[in-house]
Amino acid sequence: MAGIKVYNTMTQQKEKFVPLRPGQVRVYVCGVTPYSSAHLGHARPNVIWDVIIKFLHSRGYQTLYVQNFTDVDDQIIERARDEGVEALEFSNRFIREYLEDMDALGVKRADVYPKVSDHIPEIIDLIRVLIEKGHAYSAQGDVFFHVNSFPGYGKLSKQKREELLAGTRFEVDPAKRDAADFALWKKAKEGEPAWDSPWGPGRPGWHIECSAMSYKYLGETFDFHGGGSDLIFPHHENEIAQSEAATGSPLARYWVHNGMINFKAEKMSKSIGNVISIGELVQRYPAELIRFYLLSTHYRSNLEYYQGKLEEMSRGWTRLVDTVKKLKDNLDQAPGQSSAGNGDKKILEKIEGMQQEIEEALADDFNTAMAIGVLFELVREINAYQHHGGKDPLVLKHAWELFKLYGIDILGIVNLADSQKTGLVGPLMELLLELREELRKEKNFPLADKIRERLGDLGVFVEDTPQGPRWKV
RNA sequence: GGCGGUAUAGCCAAGUGGUAAGGCAGAGCUCUGCAAAAGCUCCAUCCCCAGUUCGAAUCUGGGUGCCGCCUCCA
């Protein structure tokens, strides 16, 4: 089986993946600051890591997956105050919604979702260590990380320290020794949530929570650190500085960053306001279609979204899903005995080859786009086989197993359930189609066509196949 | 201005130095009572210039365009 290779932002190349502990993979992915509804841009890393985790499981790895919530933050405090509610109550609402959105997308939950508000002591401990080691200093109730004390600063984003200072466009806090120094602890302001600390009441700065929480749950060094490419600087750079200055060990072995989703050639972003919420999306489209869209492009590339994009995607996606559904039906009805003719052997070999291609694609920096491409080759192959009358259960079963493993279990882009066929609808449709079949036998085509047409008006598509009529909503 | 990434058919998109996966759209055909579905066939020499090489979309150098980061951001 193909070994796994991963593109590492740190080294800017694909590397062979070797976990720190044999058979076990530890993953930290930066989550969100919960002050508004999750949007499509947030869905991307979640779906990608969902696939990576499931793929690792299929390869026999155990995983420990942590994703944080930064629930102590300026925006949260501000908006909660506008609404007149407690900051934590405010953020908890969006955390719940976030988790529900990810559930709706078929994302398996992480093992731990640590929140900043639950880890203040750990954060304080870490800051204390950094001060003791001379990497941080307190100044009138604030604590800053001293960037010049950490020689590796800039190694992830490939920035030079001097140039970072030159590019500063914001007002520099006069309490800082250097403009590039960043806050580990912020002195409390009037009316803001605050915790006691050795430096007085206050709250953590933005980056320190990830260092403290990843250390707590995953240890000094773990395997994957993920997140959007917009986090490379300053967030991940600062995490590295804090963690590595404190422990002396590398923070993560592989840095994995996903590309942005653009709306009209511009990054989808809460601050720009051009977002499309996940809640809205899952109302309108099947989760599997959304995942299909997200996974059709390699995770490191940028991805476009625009009105009608999902409709466009759905045409190809429907062909995939319909093929799998029909295949499954035919397999369930197929005779138990395999005839194993010569033609059947040939296609079995082809299917075998496709499985290898998919494995290689996923192992090669999680190339889901290529894996989907191969799945479409299988679609064509198995449709052609059945088109020409092939029905060897061995062949059907093999094809089905690939669709099941990759299409359903790992990528999550295929759904078999017809939610709208539940209740009375199913039996009623069966009755109607049975009667229509009798009309067709009697060559009463005008009436049969009328039924099909009227059902079409209702959004029910009927097609006549050699195996009898099929319908879908 | 600095740093990173990217540039492949009408659109989306993969691509490991050896002569361009896949999807959508389009054209023709087969099957079908019709329709649909499905199948078959057709549809690109890879931004520009120079170089390395027997051979480059793939490597090197130089351009140009686009995106991201440098301020909160998945």
Coordinates of C-alpha atoms (C1' of nucleotides) in Angstrom, one line a residue:
Chain A
M1 CA 0.0 0.0 0.0
A2 CA 1.3 3.4 -0.9
G3 CA 3.0 5.3 1.9
I4 CA 1.5 8.6 3.0
K5 CA 3.1 11.8 1.9
V6 CA 2.2 15.2 3.2
Y7 CA 3.0 18.7 2.1
N8 CA 4.6 20.5 5.0
T9 CA 4.3 24.3 5.0
M10 CA 7.4 24.4 7.2
T11 CA 9.7 22.7 4.7
Q12 CA 7.6 23.7 1.6
Q13 CA 7.7 20.2 0.2
K14 CA 6.0 16.9 0.4
E15 CA 7.4 14.6 3.0
K16 CA 7.0 11.0 3.9
F17 CA 4.6 10.8 6.8
V18 CA 6.0 9.1 9.9
P19 CA 4.0 9.5 13.1
L20 CA 5.8 10.3 16.3
R21 CA 4.3 7.3 18.0
P22 CA 3.9 4.2 15.8
G23 CA 0.3 3.6 14.9
Q24 CA -1.0 6.7 16.6
V25 CA -1.5 10.1 15.1
R26 CA -2.1 13.3 17.1
V27 CA -3.8 16.2 15.4
Y28 CA -4.4 19.8 16.3
V29 CA -6.6 21.9 14.1
C30 CA -7.3 25.5 14.8
G31 CA -11.0 26.0 15.3
V32 CA -13.0 29.2 15.4
T33 CA -13.7 32.3 17.4
P34 CA -17.4 31.7 18.0
Y35 CA -19.0 35.2 17.6
S36 CA -21.0 34.5 14.5
S37 CA -22.4 31.6 12.5
A38 CA -20.0 29.3 10.8
H39 CA -19.6 29.8 7.0
L40 CA -18.5 27.7 4.1
G41 CA -14.9 28.7 4.7
H42 CA -15.0 27.0 8.1
A43 CA -16.5 23.9 6.5
R44 CA -13.5 23.3 4.4
P45 CA -10.8 22.5 7.0
N46 CA -13.4 20.5 8.9
V47 CA -14.4 18.3 6.0
I48 CA -10.8 17.9 4.9
W49 CA -9.7 16.8 8.3
D50 CA -12.7 14.6 8.6
V51 CA -11.5 12.8 5.5
I52 CA -7.9 12.7 6.6
I53 CA -8.9 11.2 10.0
K54 CA -11.1 8.6 8.3
F55 CA -8.4 7.8 5.9
L56 CA -5.9 7.3 8.7
H57 CA -8.4 5.0 10.4
S58 CA -8.7 3.0 7.2
R59 CA -4.9 2.6 7.3
G60 CA -5.1 1.3 10.9
Y61 CA -3.9 4.4 12.7
Q62 CA -5.5 5.5 15.9
T63 CA -6.0 9.2 16.1
L64 CA -6.3 11.9 18.8
Y65 CA -7.9 14.9 17.3
V66 CA -8.2 18.2 19.1
Q67 CA -9.9 21.4 17.8
N68 CA -10.1 24.5 20.0
F69 CA -12.6 27.2 20.5
T70 CA -11.2 30.7 21.2
D71 CA -14.1 31.8 23.3
V72 CA -12.3 34.7 25.0
D73 CA -11.9 37.5 22.5
D74 CA -12.5 41.2 21.7
Q75 CA -15.2 40.5 19.2
I76 CA -17.1 38.2 21.5
I77 CA -17.0 40.6 24.3
E78 CA -18.1 43.5 22.2
R79 CA -21.0 41.7 20.5
A80 CA -22.2 40.1 23.7
R81 CA -22.2 43.5 25.3
D82 CA -24.2 44.9 22.5
E83 CA -26.7 42.2 23.0
G84 CA -26.6 42.6 26.8
V85 CA -25.7 39.0 27.5
E86 CA -22.7 37.3 29.2
A87 CA -19.8 36.8 26.9
L88 CA -19.6 33.1 27.6
E89 CA -23.3 32.6 27.1
F90 CA -22.9 34.4 23.8
S91 CA -20.0 32.3 22.6
N92 CA -21.6 29.1 23.8
R93 CA -24.5 29.7 21.5
F94 CA -22.3 29.8 18.5
I95 CA -20.3 26.8 19.6
R96 CA -23.4 24.7 19.8
E97 CA -24.5 26.0 16.4
Y98 CA -21.0 25.3 15.0
L99 CA -21.1 21.7 16.2
E100 CA -24.5 21.2 14.8
D101 CA -23.4 22.6 11.4
M102 CA -20.5 20.2 11.3
D103 CA -22.7 17.3 12.3
A104 CA -25.0 18.2 9.4
L105 CA -22.0 18.1 7.1
G106 CA -21.3 14.5 8.2
V107 CA -18.1 15.6 10.0
K108 CA -17.2 13.2 12.8
R109 CA -16.5 15.2 15.9
A110 CA -13.0 15.8 17.2
D111 CA -12.0 14.0 20.4
V112 CA -11.6 17.2 22.4
Y113 CA -12.9 20.7 21.8
P114 CA -11.1 22.7 24.5
K115 CA -12.2 26.2 25.2
V116 CA -10.0 29.1 26.4
S117 CA -12.4 29.9 29.2
D118 CA -11.8 26.4 30.7
H119 CA -8.0 26.6 30.4
I120 CA -7.0 29.9 32.1
P121 CA -4.8 28.2 34.7
E122 CA -2.9 26.3 32.0
I123 CA -2.4 29.5 30.0
I124 CA -1.1 31.3 33.1
D125 CA 1.3 28.5 33.8
L126 CA 2.7 28.7 30.3
I127 CA 3.1 32.5 30.4
R128 CA 4.9 32.1 33.7
V129 CA 7.4 29.7 32.1
L130 CA 8.0 32.0 29.2
I131 CA 8.7 34.9 31.6
E132 CA 11.1 32.7 33.6
K133 CA 13.0 31.7 30.5
G134 CA 13.3 35.3 29.4
H135 CA 11.0 35.1 26.4
A136 CA 8.3 37.3 27.8
Y137 CA 8.0 40.3 30.0
S138 CA 5.2 42.0 31.9
A139 CA 4.6 45.7 31.5
Q140 CA 1.9 47.4 33.5
G141 CA -0.4 44.5 33.7
D142 CA 0.2 43.3 30.1
V143 CA 2.5 40.5 29.3
F144 CA 4.2 40.4 25.9
F145 CA 6.2 37.8 24.1
H146 CA 9.6 39.1 23.1
V147 CA 10.0 38.1 19.5
N148 CA 13.7 38.8 19.3
S149 CA 14.3 36.3 22.1
F150 CA 13.3 33.4 19.8
P151 CA 15.8 33.0 16.9
G152 CA 13.4 30.8 14.9
Y153 CA 10.8 33.4 14.6
G154 CA 9.5 33.6 11.1
K155 CA 10.5 30.1 10.1
L156 CA 7.0 29.0 9.2
S157 CA 5.9 32.0 7.2
K158 CA 9.4 32.7 5.8
Q159 CA 9.3 36.2 7.2
K160 CA 12.4 38.0 8.4
R161 CA 12.0 39.7 11.8
E162 CA 13.4 43.0 10.6
E163 CA 11.0 43.2 7.7
L164 CA 8.0 42.4 9.9
L165 CA 8.8 45.4 11.9
A166 CA 9.2 47.6 8.9
G167 CA 5.8 46.5 7.5
T168 CA 3.9 47.4 10.7
R169 CA 0.8 49.4 9.8
F170 CA -0.9 49.6 13.1
E171 CA -0.2 51.7 16.2
V172 CA 2.4 50.2 18.4
D173 CA 1.6 49.8 22.0
P174 CA 4.2 51.9 23.8
A175 CA 4.5 49.3 26.5
K176 CA 6.1 46.9 24.1
R177 CA 9.9 46.6 23.8
D178 CA 9.6 45.9 20.1
A179 CA 6.8 46.6 17.7
A180 CA 6.6 42.9 16.7
D181 CA 6.2 41.7 20.3
F182 CA 2.7 40.3 20.8
A183 CA 0.4 40.0 23.8
L184 CA 0.2 36.9 25.9
W185 CA -1.9 38.5 28.6
K186 CA -4.0 41.6 28.3
K187 CA -4.7 43.8 31.2
A188 CA -8.4 43.9 32.1
K189 CA -10.4 46.9 31.0
E190 CA -13.4 48.2 32.7
G191 CA -16.4 45.9 32.4
E192 CA -14.7 43.1 30.6
P193 CA -14.4 39.5 31.7
A194 CA -11.2 39.0 33.6
W195 CA -9.3 36.4 35.5
D196 CA -6.8 36.9 38.3
S197 CA -3.2 36.3 37.4
P198 CA 0.3 37.0 38.8
W199 CA 0.3 40.2 36.6
G200 CA -3.1 41.4 37.8
P201 CA -6.6 40.8 36.4
G202 CA -6.9 40.3 32.7
R203 CA -7.4 37.7 29.9
P204 CA -5.2 35.7 27.5
G205 CA -4.0 37.2 24.2
W206 CA -5.0 35.5 21.0
H207 CA -2.3 32.9 20.3
I208 CA -1.4 31.6 23.7
E209 CA -4.4 29.4 24.1
C210 CA -3.4 27.1 21.3
S211 CA 0.0 26.6 22.7
A212 CA -1.4 25.9 26.2
M213 CA -4.2 23.6 25.0
S214 CA -2.2 21.6 22.4
Y215 CA 0.4 21.0 25.1
K216 CA -2.1 19.8 27.6
Y217 CA -3.9 17.3 25.2
L218 CA -1.2 16.4 22.8
G219 CA 2.1 17.0 24.5
E220 CA 5.2 19.0 23.5
T221 CA 5.3 17.6 20.0
F222 CA 2.5 16.2 17.9
D223 CA 2.0 15.1 14.4
F224 CA -0.3 17.4 12.4
H225 CA -1.1 21.0 13.0
G226 CA -3.8 22.2 10.6
G227 CA -5.8 25.3 9.8
G228 CA -6.5 27.8 7.1
S229 CA -3.6 29.3 5.2
D230 CA -4.6 32.7 6.6
L231 CA -3.4 31.5 10.0
I232 CA 0.2 30.9 9.0
F233 CA 1.0 34.4 10.0
P234 CA 0.8 35.6 12.7
H235 CA -1.2 32.9 14.5
H236 CA 0.9 29.8 13.8
E237 CA 4.1 31.6 13.8
N238 CA 3.4 32.9 17.2
E239 CA 2.2 29.5 18.5
I240 CA 5.5 28.1 17.4
A241 CA 7.4 30.8 19.2
Q242 CA 5.5 30.4 22.4
S243 CA 5.5 26.6 22.5
E244 CA 9.0 26.0 21.3
A245 CA 10.5 28.7 23.5
A246 CA 8.8 27.1 26.5
T247 CA 9.5 23.4 25.7
G248 CA 12.6 23.5 23.5
S249 CA 10.9 20.9 21.3
P250 CA 9.4 21.3 17.9
L251 CA 5.6 21.9 18.1
A252 CA 4.3 19.9 15.2
R253 CA 6.0 17.6 12.7
Y254 CA 3.8 18.5 9.8
W255 CA 2.0 21.8 9.1
V256 CA -1.0 21.4 6.9
H257 CA -2.8 24.5 5.6
N258 CA -5.9 24.5 3.5
G259 CA -6.6 27.2 0.8
M260 CA -9.3 29.8 1.1
I261 CA -12.7 29.9 -0.4
N262 CA -13.3 32.9 -2.5
F263 CA -16.5 34.6 -3.3
K264 CA -16.3 36.5 -6.5
A265 CA -12.5 36.3 -6.5
E266 CA -12.3 37.6 -3.0
K267 CA -11.7 35.7 0.2
M268 CA -14.8 34.7 2.1
S269 CA -14.4 36.3 5.4
K270 CA -16.4 37.4 8.4
S271 CA -14.9 40.8 8.3
I272 CA -15.6 41.3 4.6
G273 CA -19.1 40.0 5.2
N274 CA -19.3 38.0 2.0
V275 CA -20.0 34.8 3.7
I276 CA -22.5 32.0 3.0
S277 CA -23.5 30.2 6.2
I278 CA -23.4 26.5 6.5
G279 CA -26.8 26.4 8.1
E280 CA -28.3 28.0 5.0
L281 CA -26.3 25.7 2.7
V282 CA -27.3 22.4 4.4
Q283 CA -30.9 23.6 4.2
R284 CA -30.7 23.8 0.5
Y285 CA -28.3 21.1 -0.5
P286 CA -27.4 17.6 0.6
A287 CA -24.4 17.4 2.8
E288 CA -22.8 14.9 0.4
L289 CA -23.0 17.4 -2.4
I290 CA -21.4 20.1 -0.4
R291 CA -18.6 17.7 0.5
F292 CA -18.3 16.7 -3.1
Y293 CA -17.8 20.3 -4.0
L294 CA -15.3 20.9 -1.3
L295 CA -13.3 17.8 -2.1
S296 CA -13.3 18.1 -5.9
T297 CA -10.4 20.5 -5.6
H298 CA -7.1 19.8 -3.8
Y299 CA -7.2 21.1 -0.3
R300 CA -4.3 23.5 -0.7
S301 CA -5.8 25.3 -3.7
N302 CA -8.2 28.2 -3.4
L303 CA -11.8 27.4 -4.3
E304 CA -14.4 29.6 -5.9
Y305 CA -17.9 29.9 -4.7
Y306 CA -20.7 31.7 -6.4
Q307 CA -24.5 31.5 -6.9
G308 CA -25.3 28.4 -8.8
K309 CA -22.0 26.7 -8.1
L310 CA -23.6 23.8 -6.2
E311 CA -26.3 23.4 -8.9
E312 CA -23.5 23.0 -11.5
M313 CA -21.7 20.5 -9.3
S314 CA -24.9 18.6 -8.7
R315 CA -25.1 17.3 -12.3
G316 CA -22.0 15.3 -12.1
W317 CA -22.6 14.4 -8.5
T318 CA -26.1 13.0 -9.3
R319 CA -24.6 10.7 -11.9
L320 CA -22.2 9.3 -9.3
V321 CA -24.9 8.9 -6.6
D322 CA -27.4 7.3 -9.0
T323 CA -24.9 4.8 -10.3
V324 CA -24.1 3.7 -6.7
K325 CA -27.8 3.4 -5.9
K326 CA -28.6 1.4 -8.9
L327 CA -25.6 -0.8 -8.4
K328 CA -26.6 -1.4 -4.8
D329 CA -30.2 -2.4 -5.9
N330 CA -28.8 -4.7 -8.6
L331 CA -26.4 -6.3 -6.2
D332 CA -29.2 -6.9 -3.7
Q333 CA -31.2 -8.7 -6.4
A334 CA -28.2 -10.5 -8.0
P335 CA -28.0 -14.3 -7.9
G336 CA -25.7 -15.6 -5.3
Q337 CA -23.6 -17.6 -7.7
S338 CA -20.7 -16.0 -9.5
S339 CA -20.4 -17.0 -13.1
A340 CA -16.9 -15.5 -13.4
G341 CA -16.7 -15.3 -17.2
N342 CA -13.7 -14.0 -19.0
G343 CA -15.1 -10.5 -19.4
D344 CA -15.8 -10.5 -15.7
K345 CA -12.3 -11.3 -14.8
K346 CA -11.0 -8.4 -16.9
I347 CA -13.3 -5.9 -15.1
L348 CA -12.4 -7.3 -11.8
E349 CA -8.8 -6.6 -12.5
K350 CA -9.7 -3.1 -13.6
I351 CA -11.6 -2.5 -10.4
E352 CA -8.6 -3.8 -8.4
G353 CA -6.4 -1.3 -10.3
M354 CA -8.7 1.6 -9.5
Q355 CA -8.7 0.8 -5.8
Q356 CA -4.9 1.1 -5.9
E357 CA -5.1 4.4 -7.7
I358 CA -7.5 5.8 -5.1
E359 CA -5.3 4.6 -2.3
E360 CA -2.3 6.3 -4.0
A361 CA -4.2 9.5 -4.5
L362 CA -5.3 9.8 -0.9
A363 CA -1.9 8.8 0.3
D364 CA -0.3 11.5 -1.9
D365 CA -1.1 14.6 0.2
F366 CA -4.7 13.6 0.5
N367 CA -5.5 14.2 -3.2
T368 CA -9.3 13.9 -2.9
A369 CA -9.7 15.5 -6.4
M370 CA -7.8 12.7 -8.0
A371 CA -9.6 10.0 -5.9
I372 CA -12.9 11.4 -7.1
G373 CA -11.7 11.3 -10.7
V374 CA -11.0 7.6 -10.3
L375 CA -14.4 7.1 -8.8
F376 CA -15.9 8.5 -11.9
E377 CA -13.9 6.1 -14.0
L378 CA -15.4 3.4 -11.9
V379 CA -18.8 4.9 -12.5
R380 CA -18.3 4.6 -16.3
E381 CA -16.8 1.1 -16.0
I382 CA -19.5 -0.4 -13.9
N383 CA -22.3 1.3 -15.9
A384 CA -20.9 0.0 -19.1
Y385 CA -20.6 -3.5 -17.6
Q386 CA -24.2 -3.5 -16.6
H387 CA -25.2 -1.8 -19.8
H388 CA -23.9 -4.8 -21.6
G389 CA -25.8 -7.2 -19.4
G390 CA -23.1 -8.0 -16.9
K391 CA -24.5 -9.0 -13.5
D392 CA -21.9 -11.2 -11.9
P393 CA -22.3 -10.6 -8.2
L394 CA -18.6 -10.8 -7.6
V395 CA -18.1 -7.8 -10.0
L396 CA -21.0 -5.9 -8.6
K397 CA -19.9 -6.5 -5.1
H398 CA -16.3 -5.4 -5.7
A399 CA -17.5 -2.2 -7.3
W400 CA -19.9 -1.6 -4.5
E401 CA -17.2 -2.1 -1.9
L402 CA -15.1 0.7 -3.5
F403 CA -18.0 3.1 -3.5
K404 CA -18.8 2.2 0.0
L405 CA -15.3 2.5 1.4
Y406 CA -14.3 5.7 -0.5
G407 CA -17.5 7.3 -1.6
I408 CA -19.4 6.8 1.6
D409 CA -17.1 6.0 4.5
I410 CA -14.0 8.1 3.8
L411 CA -15.0 11.0 1.5
G412 CA -18.7 11.1 2.5
I413 CA -19.8 12.3 -0.9
V414 CA -22.4 9.6 -1.7
N415 CA -25.7 9.1 0.1
L416 CA -28.0 6.2 -0.4
A417 CA -30.9 7.4 1.7
D418 CA -33.9 8.9 0.0
S419 CA -35.3 10.9 2.8
Q420 CA -38.3 11.9 0.8
K421 CA -39.3 8.3 0.1
T422 CA -40.4 7.7 3.7
G423 CA -43.9 7.4 5.1
L424 CA -46.8 6.9 2.8
V425 CA -45.0 8.2 -0.2
G426 CA -43.1 5.1 -1.0
P427 CA -46.1 2.7 -1.0
L428 CA -48.2 5.1 -2.9
M429 CA -45.6 5.6 -5.6
E430 CA -45.3 1.8 -5.9
L431 CA -49.0 1.5 -6.3
L432 CA -49.1 4.3 -8.9
L433 CA -46.2 2.9 -10.9
E434 CA -47.7 -0.6 -10.8
L435 CA -50.9 0.7 -12.4
R436 CA -48.9 2.6 -14.9
E437 CA -47.0 -0.5 -15.8
E438 CA -50.3 -2.2 -16.6
L439 CA -51.2 0.7 -18.8
R440 CA -47.9 0.4 -20.6
K441 CA -48.5 -3.3 -21.2
E442 CA -51.8 -2.5 -22.7
K443 CA -49.9 0.1 -24.9
N444 CA -51.9 2.9 -23.4
F445 CA -49.0 5.2 -23.8
P446 CA -50.9 8.5 -23.7
L447 CA -52.2 7.9 -20.2
A448 CA -48.9 6.4 -19.0
D449 CA -47.0 9.4 -20.3
K450 CA -49.5 11.7 -18.7
I451 CA -48.9 10.1 -15.3
R452 CA -45.2 10.5 -15.8
E453 CA -45.6 14.1 -16.9
R454 CA -47.8 15.1 -14.0
L455 CA -45.5 13.4 -11.5
G456 CA -42.7 15.4 -13.1
D457 CA -44.6 18.6 -12.4
L458 CA -44.7 17.5 -8.8
G459 CA -40.9 17.1 -8.9
V460 CA -41.0 13.3 -9.1
F461 CA -38.9 11.9 -11.9
V462 CA -39.9 8.6 -13.3
E463 CA -37.7 6.5 -15.6
D464 CA -38.5 3.2 -17.2
T465 CA -35.6 0.8 -17.1
P466 CA -35.3 -2.9 -18.2
Q467 CA -35.5 -3.7 -14.5
G468 CA -38.8 -1.8 -14.1
P469 CA -39.6 1.8 -13.3
R470 CA -37.5 3.8 -11.0
W471 CA -38.3 7.1 -9.4
K472 CA -36.7 9.8 -7.4
V473 CA -37.6 13.2 -6.0
Chain B
rG1 C1' 7.4 47.1 -0.5
rG2 C1' 8.4 42.0 1.9
rC3 C1' 6.9 36.8 2.1
rG4 C1' 4.1 32.5 0.3
rG5 C1' 1.1 30.3 -3.4
rU6 C1' -0.8 29.9 -8.3
rA7 C1' -1.3 30.3 -14.0
rU8 C1' -3.7 23.4 -17.8
rA9 C1' -9.8 23.1 -23.1
rG10 C1' -16.1 27.3 -23.0
rC11 C1' -16.2 26.3 -17.4
rC12 C1' -14.3 23.3 -13.0
rA13 C1' -10.0 20.3 -12.3
rA14 C1' -5.7 16.2 -11.6
rG15 C1' -1.0 15.6 -13.3
rU16 C1' 5.0 11.5 -10.1
rG17 C1' 10.7 14.5 -17.1
rG18 C1' 8.8 10.5 -21.7
rU19 C1' 4.6 12.9 -25.7
rA20 C1' -2.2 15.9 -21.3
rA21 C1' -7.0 11.9 -15.3
rG22 C1' -11.9 13.2 -14.3
rG23 C1' -16.4 16.2 -14.2
rC24 C1' -19.8 19.9 -16.5
rA25 C1' -21.3 22.1 -21.0
rG26 C1' -21.3 21.0 -26.6
rA27 C1' -21.6 17.7 -31.3
rG28 C1' -22.8 12.8 -33.4
rC29 C1' -24.6 7.8 -32.4
rU30 C1' -26.7 3.2 -29.8
rC31 C1' -30.5 1.5 -26.7
rU32 C1' -35.9 2.9 -25.6
rG33 C1' -43.2 2.8 -27.5
rC34 C1' -41.6 7.8 -26.2
rA35 C1' -38.8 10.2 -22.5
rA36 C1' -35.1 9.7 -19.0
rA37 C1' -31.0 7.1 -17.5
rA38 C1' -26.9 4.6 -19.3
rG39 C1' -23.2 3.5 -23.0
rC40 C1' -20.0 4.6 -27.4
rU41 C1' -17.3 8.4 -30.4
rC42 C1' -15.4 13.5 -31.0
rC43 C1' -13.6 17.9 -28.4
rA44 C1' -6.4 21.1 -25.2
rU45 C1' 0.0 20.6 -26.1
rC46 C1' -0.5 23.1 -20.7
rC47 C1' 0.5 32.4 -19.4
rC48 C1' 5.2 34.6 -22.1
rC49 C1' 10.7 34.4 -22.9
rA50 C1' 15.3 32.0 -22.3
rG51 C1' 17.9 27.7 -20.5
rU52 C1' 19.1 22.4 -18.7
rU53 C1' 17.9 17.6 -21.1
rC54 C1' 17.8 12.7 -26.2
rG55 C1' 13.0 14.4 -24.2
rA56 C1' 9.5 19.5 -19.8
rA57 C1' 2.8 21.0 -18.4
rU58 C1' 6.3 18.8 -15.0
rC59 C1' 13.4 21.3 -13.5
rU60 C1' 16.3 26.4 -13.6
rG61 C1' 16.4 31.8 -14.5
rG62 C1' 13.6 36.2 -16.0
rG63 C1' 8.9 38.4 -17.0
rU64 C1' 3.4 39.1 -16.6
rG65 C1' -1.4 38.1 -14.4
rC66 C1' -4.2 36.4 -10.3
rC67 C1' -4.9 34.9 -4.9
rG68 C1' -3.4 34.9 0.2
rC69 C1' -0.5 36.9 4.4
rC70 C1' 2.2 41.1 6.5
rU71 C1' -4.3 44.2 11.0
rC72 C1' -9.3 40.3 13.1
rC73 C1' -9.8 36.0 9.9
rA74 C1' -10.7 28.6 8.4

